[in-house]
PDB file of C-alpha atoms and ligand atoms in Angstrom:
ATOM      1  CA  UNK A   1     -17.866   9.055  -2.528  1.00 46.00           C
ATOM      2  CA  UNK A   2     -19.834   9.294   0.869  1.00 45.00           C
ATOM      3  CA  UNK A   3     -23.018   7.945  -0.394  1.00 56.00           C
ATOM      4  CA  UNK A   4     -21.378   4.915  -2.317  1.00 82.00           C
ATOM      5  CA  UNK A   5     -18.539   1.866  -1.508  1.00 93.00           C
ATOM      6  CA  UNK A   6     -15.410   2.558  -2.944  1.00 96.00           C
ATOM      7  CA  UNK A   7     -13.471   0.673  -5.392  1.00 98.00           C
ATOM      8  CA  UNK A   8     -10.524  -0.332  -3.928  1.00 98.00           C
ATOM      9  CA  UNK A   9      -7.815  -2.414  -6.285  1.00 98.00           C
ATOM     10  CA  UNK A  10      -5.038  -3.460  -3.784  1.00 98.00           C
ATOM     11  CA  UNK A  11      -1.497  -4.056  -5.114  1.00 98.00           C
ATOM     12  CA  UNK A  12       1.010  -6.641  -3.263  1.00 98.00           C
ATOM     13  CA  UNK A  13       4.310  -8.316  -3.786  1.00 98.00           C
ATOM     14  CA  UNK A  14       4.874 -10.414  -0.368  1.00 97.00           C
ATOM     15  CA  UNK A  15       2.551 -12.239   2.679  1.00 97.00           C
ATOM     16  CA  UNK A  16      -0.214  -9.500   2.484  1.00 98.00           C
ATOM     17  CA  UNK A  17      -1.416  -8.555   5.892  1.00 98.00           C
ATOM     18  CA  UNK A  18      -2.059  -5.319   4.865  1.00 98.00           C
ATOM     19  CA  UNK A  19      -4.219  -6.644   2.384  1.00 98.00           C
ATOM     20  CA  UNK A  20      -6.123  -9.218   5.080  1.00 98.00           C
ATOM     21  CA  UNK A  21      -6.355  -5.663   7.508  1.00 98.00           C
ATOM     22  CA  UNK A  22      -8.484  -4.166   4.479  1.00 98.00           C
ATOM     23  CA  UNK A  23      -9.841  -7.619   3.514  1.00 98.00           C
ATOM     24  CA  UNK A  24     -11.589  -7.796   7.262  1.00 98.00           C
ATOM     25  CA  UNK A  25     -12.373  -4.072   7.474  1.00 98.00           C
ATOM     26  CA  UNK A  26     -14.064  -4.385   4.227  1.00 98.00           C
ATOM     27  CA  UNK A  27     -16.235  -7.165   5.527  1.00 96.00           C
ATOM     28  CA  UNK A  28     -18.454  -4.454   7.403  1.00 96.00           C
ATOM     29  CA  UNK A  29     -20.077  -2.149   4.451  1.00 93.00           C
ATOM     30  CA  UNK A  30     -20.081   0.523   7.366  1.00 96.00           C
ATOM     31  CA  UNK A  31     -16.557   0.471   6.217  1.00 98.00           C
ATOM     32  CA  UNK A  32     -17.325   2.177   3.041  1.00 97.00           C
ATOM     33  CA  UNK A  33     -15.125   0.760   0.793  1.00 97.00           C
ATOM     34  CA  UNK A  34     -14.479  -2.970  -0.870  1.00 97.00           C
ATOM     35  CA  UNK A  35     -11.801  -4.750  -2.305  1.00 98.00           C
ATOM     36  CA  UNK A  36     -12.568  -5.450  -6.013  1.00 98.00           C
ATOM     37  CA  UNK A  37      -9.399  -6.980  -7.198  1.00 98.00           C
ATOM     38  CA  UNK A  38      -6.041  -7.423  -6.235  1.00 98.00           C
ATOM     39  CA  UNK A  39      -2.660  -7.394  -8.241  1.00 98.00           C
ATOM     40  CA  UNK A  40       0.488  -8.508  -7.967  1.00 98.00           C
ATOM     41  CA  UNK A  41       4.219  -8.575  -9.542  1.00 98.00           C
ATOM     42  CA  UNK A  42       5.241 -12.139  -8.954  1.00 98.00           C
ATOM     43  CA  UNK A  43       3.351 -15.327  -8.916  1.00 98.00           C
ATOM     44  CA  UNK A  44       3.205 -17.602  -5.595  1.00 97.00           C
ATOM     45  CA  UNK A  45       2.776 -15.203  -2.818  1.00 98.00           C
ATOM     46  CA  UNK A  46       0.360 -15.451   0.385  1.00 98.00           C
ATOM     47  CA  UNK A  47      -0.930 -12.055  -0.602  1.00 98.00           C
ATOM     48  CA  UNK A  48      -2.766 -13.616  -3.947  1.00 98.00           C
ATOM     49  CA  UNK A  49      -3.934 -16.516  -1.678  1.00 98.00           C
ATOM     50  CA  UNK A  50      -5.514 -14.322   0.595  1.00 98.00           C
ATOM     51  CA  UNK A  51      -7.409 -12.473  -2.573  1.00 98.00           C
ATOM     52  CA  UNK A  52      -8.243 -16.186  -3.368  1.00 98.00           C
ATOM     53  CA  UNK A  53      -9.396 -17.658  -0.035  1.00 98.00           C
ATOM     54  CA  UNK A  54     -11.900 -13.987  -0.130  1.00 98.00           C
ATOM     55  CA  UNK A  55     -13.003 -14.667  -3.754  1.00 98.00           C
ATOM     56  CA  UNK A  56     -11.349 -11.673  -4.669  1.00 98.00           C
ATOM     57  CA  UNK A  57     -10.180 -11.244  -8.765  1.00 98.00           C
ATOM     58  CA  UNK A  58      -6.748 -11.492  -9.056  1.00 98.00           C
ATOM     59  CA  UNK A  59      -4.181 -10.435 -11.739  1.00 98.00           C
ATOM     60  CA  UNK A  60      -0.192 -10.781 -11.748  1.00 98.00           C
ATOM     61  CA  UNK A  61       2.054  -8.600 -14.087  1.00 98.00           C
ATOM     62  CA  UNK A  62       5.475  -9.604 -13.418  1.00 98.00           C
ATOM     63  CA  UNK A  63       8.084  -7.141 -15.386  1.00 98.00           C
ATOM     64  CA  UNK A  64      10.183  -9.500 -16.738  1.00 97.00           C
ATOM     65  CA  UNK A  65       7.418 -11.083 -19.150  1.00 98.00           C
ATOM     66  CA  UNK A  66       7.824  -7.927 -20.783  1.00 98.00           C
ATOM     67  CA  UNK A  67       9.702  -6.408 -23.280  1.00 98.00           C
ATOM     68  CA  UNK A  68      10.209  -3.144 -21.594  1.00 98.00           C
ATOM     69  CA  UNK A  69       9.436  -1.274 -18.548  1.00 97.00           C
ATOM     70  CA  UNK A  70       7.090   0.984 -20.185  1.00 98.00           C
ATOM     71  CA  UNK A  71       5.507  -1.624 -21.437  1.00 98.00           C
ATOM     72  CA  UNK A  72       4.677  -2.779 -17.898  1.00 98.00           C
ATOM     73  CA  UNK A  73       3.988   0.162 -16.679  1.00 98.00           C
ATOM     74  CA  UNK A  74       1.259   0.709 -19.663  1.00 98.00           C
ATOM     75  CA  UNK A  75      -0.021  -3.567 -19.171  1.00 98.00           C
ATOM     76  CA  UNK A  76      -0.593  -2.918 -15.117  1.00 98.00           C
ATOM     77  CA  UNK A  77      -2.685   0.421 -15.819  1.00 98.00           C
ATOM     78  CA  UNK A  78      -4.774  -1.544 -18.268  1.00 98.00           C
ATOM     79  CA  UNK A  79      -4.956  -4.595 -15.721  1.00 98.00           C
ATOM     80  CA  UNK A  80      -6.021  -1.893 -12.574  1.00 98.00           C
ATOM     81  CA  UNK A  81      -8.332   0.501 -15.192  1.00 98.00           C
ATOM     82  CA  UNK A  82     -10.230  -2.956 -16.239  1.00 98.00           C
ATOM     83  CA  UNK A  83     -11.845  -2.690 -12.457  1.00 98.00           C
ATOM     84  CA  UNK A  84     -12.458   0.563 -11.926  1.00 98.00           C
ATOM     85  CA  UNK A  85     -11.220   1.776  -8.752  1.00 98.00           C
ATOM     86  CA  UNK A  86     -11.665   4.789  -7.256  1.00 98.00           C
ATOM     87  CA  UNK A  87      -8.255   4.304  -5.463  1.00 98.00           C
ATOM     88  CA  UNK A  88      -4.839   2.011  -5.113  1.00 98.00           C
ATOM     89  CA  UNK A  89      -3.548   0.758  -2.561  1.00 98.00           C
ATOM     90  CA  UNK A  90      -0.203  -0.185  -2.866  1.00 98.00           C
ATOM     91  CA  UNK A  91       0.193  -2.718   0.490  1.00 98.00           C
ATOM     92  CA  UNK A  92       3.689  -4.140   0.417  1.00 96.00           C
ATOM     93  CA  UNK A  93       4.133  -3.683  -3.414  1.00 97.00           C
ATOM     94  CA  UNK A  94       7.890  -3.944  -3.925  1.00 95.00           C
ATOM     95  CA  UNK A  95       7.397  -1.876  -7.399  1.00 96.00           C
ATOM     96  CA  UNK A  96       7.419   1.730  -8.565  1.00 95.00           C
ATOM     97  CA  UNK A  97       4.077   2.206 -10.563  1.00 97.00           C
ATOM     98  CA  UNK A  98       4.572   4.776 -13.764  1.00 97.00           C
ATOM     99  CA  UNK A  99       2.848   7.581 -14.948  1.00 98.00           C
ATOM    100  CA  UNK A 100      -0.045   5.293 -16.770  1.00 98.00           C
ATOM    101  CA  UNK A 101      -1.153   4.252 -12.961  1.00 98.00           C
ATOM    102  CA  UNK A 102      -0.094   7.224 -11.888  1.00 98.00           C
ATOM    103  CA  UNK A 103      -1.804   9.309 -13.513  1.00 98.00           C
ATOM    104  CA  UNK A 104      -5.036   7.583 -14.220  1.00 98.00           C
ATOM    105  CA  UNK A 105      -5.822   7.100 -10.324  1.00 98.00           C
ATOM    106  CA  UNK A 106      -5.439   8.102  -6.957  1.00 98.00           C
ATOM    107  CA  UNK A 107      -2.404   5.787  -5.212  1.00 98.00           C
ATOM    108  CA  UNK A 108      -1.829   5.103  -1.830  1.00 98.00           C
ATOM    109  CA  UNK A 109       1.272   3.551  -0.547  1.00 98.00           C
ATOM    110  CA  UNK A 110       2.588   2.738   2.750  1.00 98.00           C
ATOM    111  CA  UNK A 111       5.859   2.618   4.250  1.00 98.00           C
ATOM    112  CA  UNK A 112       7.930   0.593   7.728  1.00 98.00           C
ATOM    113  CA  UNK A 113       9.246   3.669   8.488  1.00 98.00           C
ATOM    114  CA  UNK A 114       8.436   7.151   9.822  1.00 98.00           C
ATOM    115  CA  UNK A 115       8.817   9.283   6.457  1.00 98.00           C
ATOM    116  CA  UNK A 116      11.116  11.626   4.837  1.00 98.00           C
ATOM    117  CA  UNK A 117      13.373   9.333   7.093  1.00 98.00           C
ATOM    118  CA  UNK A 118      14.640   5.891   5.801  1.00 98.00           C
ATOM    119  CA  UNK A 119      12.908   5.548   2.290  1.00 98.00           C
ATOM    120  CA  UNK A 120      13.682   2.623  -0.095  1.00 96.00           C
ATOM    121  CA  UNK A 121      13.317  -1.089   0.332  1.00 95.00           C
ATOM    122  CA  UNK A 122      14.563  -1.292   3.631  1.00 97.00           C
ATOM    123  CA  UNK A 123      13.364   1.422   6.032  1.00 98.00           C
ATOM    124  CA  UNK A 124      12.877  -0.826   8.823  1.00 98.00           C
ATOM    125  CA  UNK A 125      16.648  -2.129   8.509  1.00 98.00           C
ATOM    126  CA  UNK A 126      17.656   1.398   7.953  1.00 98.00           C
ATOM    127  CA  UNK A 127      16.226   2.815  10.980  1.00 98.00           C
ATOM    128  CA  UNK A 128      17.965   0.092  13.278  1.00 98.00           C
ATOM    129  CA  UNK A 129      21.301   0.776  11.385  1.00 97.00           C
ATOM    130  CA  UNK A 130      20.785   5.163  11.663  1.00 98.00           C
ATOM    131  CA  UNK A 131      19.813   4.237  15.625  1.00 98.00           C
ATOM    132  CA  UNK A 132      17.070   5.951  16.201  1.00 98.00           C
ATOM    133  CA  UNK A 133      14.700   5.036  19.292  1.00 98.00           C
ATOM    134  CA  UNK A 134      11.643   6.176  17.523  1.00 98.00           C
ATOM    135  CA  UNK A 135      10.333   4.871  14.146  1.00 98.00           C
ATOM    136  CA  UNK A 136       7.188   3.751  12.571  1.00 98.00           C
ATOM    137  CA  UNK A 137       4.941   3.814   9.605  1.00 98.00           C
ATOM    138  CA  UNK A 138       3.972   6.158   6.700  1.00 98.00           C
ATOM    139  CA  UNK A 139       0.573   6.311   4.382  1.00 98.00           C
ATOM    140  CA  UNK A 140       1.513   8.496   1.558  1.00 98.00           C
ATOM    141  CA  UNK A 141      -0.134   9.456  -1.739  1.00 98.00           C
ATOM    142  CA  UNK A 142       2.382   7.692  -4.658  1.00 97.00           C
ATOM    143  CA  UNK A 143       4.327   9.755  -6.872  1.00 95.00           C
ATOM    144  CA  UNK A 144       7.050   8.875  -9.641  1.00 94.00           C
ATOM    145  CA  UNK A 145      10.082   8.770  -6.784  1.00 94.00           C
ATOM    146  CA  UNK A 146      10.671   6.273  -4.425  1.00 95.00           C
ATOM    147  CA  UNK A 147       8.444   7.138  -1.081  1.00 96.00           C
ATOM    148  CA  UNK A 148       8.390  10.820  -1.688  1.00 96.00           C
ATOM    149  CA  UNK A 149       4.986  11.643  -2.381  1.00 97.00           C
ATOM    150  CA  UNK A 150       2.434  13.691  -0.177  1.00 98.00           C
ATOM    151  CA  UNK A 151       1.869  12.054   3.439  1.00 98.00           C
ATOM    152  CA  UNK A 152      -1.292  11.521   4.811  1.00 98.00           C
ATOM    153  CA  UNK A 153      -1.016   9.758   8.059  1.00 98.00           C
ATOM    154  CA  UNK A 154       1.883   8.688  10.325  1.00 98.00           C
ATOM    155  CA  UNK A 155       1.798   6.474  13.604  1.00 98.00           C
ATOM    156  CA  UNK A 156       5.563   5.949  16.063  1.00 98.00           C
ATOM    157  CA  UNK A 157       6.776   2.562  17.202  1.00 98.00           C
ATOM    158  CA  UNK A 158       9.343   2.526  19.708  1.00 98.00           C
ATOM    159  CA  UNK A 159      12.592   0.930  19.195  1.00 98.00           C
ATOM    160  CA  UNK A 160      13.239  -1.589  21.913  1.00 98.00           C
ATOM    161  CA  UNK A 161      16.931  -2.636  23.211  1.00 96.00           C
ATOM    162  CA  UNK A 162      17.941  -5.860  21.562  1.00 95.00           C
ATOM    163  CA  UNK A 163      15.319  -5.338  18.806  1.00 98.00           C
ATOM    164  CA  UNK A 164      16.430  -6.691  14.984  1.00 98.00           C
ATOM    165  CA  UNK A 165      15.099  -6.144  11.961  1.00 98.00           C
ATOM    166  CA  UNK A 166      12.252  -9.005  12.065  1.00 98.00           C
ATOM    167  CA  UNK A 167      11.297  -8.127  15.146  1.00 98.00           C
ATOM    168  CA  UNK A 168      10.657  -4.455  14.655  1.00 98.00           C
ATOM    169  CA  UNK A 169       9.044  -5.111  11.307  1.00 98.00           C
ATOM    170  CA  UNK A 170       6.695  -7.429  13.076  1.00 98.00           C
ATOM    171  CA  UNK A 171       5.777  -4.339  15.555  1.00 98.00           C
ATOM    172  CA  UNK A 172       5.846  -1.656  13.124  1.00 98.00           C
ATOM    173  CA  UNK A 173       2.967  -4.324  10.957  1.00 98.00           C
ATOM    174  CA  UNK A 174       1.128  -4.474  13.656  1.00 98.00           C
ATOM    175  CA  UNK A 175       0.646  -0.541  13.816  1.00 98.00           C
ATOM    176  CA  UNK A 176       0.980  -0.166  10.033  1.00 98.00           C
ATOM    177  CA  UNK A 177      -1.890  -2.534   9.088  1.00 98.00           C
ATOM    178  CA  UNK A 178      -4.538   0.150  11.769  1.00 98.00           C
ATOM    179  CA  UNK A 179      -3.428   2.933  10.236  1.00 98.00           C
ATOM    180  CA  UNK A 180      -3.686   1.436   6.341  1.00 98.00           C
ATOM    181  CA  UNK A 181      -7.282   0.479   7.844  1.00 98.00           C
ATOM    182  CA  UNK A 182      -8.272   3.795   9.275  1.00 98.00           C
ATOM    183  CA  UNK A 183      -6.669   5.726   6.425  1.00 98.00           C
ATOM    184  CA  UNK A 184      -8.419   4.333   3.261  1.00 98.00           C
ATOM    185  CA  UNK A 185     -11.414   3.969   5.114  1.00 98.00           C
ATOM    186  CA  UNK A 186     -11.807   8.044   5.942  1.00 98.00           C
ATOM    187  CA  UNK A 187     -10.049   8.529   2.437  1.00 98.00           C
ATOM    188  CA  UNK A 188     -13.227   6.554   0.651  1.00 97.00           C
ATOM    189  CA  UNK A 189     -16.015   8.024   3.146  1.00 97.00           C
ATOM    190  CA  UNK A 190     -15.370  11.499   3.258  1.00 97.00           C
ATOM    191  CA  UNK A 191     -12.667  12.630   0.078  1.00 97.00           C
ATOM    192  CA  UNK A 192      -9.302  14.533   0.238  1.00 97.00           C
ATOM    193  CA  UNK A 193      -7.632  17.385  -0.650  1.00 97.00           C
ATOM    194  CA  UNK A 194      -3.982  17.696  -1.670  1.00 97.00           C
ATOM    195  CA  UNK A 195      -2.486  21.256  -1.113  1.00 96.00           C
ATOM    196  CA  UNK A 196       1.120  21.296  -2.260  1.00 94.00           C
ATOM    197  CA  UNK A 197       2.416  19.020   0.385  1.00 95.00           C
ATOM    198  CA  UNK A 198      -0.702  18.801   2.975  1.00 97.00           C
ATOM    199  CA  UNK A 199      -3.158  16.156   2.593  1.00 98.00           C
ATOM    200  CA  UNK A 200      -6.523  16.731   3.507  1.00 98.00           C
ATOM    201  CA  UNK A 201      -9.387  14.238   4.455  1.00 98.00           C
ATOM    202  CA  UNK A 202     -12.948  15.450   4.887  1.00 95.00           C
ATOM    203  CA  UNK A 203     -14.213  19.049   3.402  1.00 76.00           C
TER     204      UNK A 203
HETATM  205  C1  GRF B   1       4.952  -3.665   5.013  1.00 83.00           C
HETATM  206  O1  GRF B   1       5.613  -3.288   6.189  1.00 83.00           O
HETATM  207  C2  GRF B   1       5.189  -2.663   3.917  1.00 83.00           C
HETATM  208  O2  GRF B   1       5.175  -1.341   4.338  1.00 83.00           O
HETATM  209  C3  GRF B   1       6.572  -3.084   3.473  1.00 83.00           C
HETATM  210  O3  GRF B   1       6.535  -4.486   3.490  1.00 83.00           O
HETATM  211  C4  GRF B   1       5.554  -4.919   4.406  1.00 83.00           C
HETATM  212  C5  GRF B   1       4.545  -5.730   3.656  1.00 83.00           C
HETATM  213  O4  GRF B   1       3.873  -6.593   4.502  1.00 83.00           O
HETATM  214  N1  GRF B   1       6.935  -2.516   2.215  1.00 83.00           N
HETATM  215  P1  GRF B   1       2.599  -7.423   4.012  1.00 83.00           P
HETATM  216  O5  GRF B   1       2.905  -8.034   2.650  1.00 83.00           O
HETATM  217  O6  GRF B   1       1.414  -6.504   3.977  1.00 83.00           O
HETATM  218  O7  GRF B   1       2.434  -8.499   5.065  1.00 83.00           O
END
């Protein structure tokens, strides 16, 4: 991919500043990749407003218009495949994508907390409530379980006395949003390999 842009299709379920991180990196085609659509599992969020204000595509798939899981799982593969990425990004997508995604294209995911520690929906509340002084942000490869799949790139935030859950989300966003940024960005220019566990980027 080192001589071309990459495809990115960018997947989000809340205020998207992950998505506006890539959105502005993208701006400079040094960057080496661009934002060719963005999804979403719910209608009305600032993430599909940023697509919008950026003249972005934009789809929504929510899974209750459908009769079954699979049959979500099958409708948002058809809905990503239509624009040809050469990887998701997952950026605050509150969903587990299925095999169809899953095994059609490359995902990237990223996590408020410092990974194998505090998976789920609420890593950043997790963290506060475990007590640990150091936390922070994960970019992993997607697989079928719920943030378990390969890592590729990790930064700490310190907790601070007195800190609560917004306010350490806010820092950890801050930090998460660079690393998103710097991680697709090396992904798209120079490839990856995965090797059981270890990811890889450049030759
Ligand atoms: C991020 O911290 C993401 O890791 C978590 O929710 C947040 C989404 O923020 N799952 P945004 O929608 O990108 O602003």
């Amino acid at each position: 991919m080192s001589n071309s842009v990459g495809r990115l299709v960018v997947l989000v379920s809340g205020s998207g500043t992950n998505l506006q991180a890539l959105l502005d990196a993208a701006v400079n085609p040094s960057y080496g990749a661009r934002i060719v659509a963005v999804g979403a599992d719910r209608e009305g969020i600032e993430g599909l407003a940023r697509a919008e204000r950026a003249s972005i595509p934009t789809f929504v798939e929510r899974v209750k218009d459908h009769p079954s899981r699979q049959e979500w799982d099958e409708t948002i593969a058809r809905r990503i495949a239509v624009h040809e990425p050469d990887l998701v990004v997952c950026a605050g997508f509150m969903k587990i994508l299925g095999a169809p995604t899953l095994d059609a294209f490359p995902v990237l995911n990223t996590h408020p907390a410092l990974l194998p520690s505090f998976p789920g929906a609420h890593g950043v509340r997790d963290a506060l409530a475990g007590g640990v002084r150091v936390t922070g942000c994960t970019v992993m490869l997607a697989d079928a379980g719920v943030d378990t799949g390969p890592i590729v790139a990790q930064e700490a935030v310190r907790v601070f006395d007195g800190d609560d859950e917004e306010r350490l989300h806010e820092r950890i966003k801050t930090v998460e949003q660079g690393l998103l940024v710097d991680t697709v960005g090396r992904m798209v220019r120079e490839g990856w390999t995965v090797t059981g566990r270890t990811v890889r980027i450049g030759n």
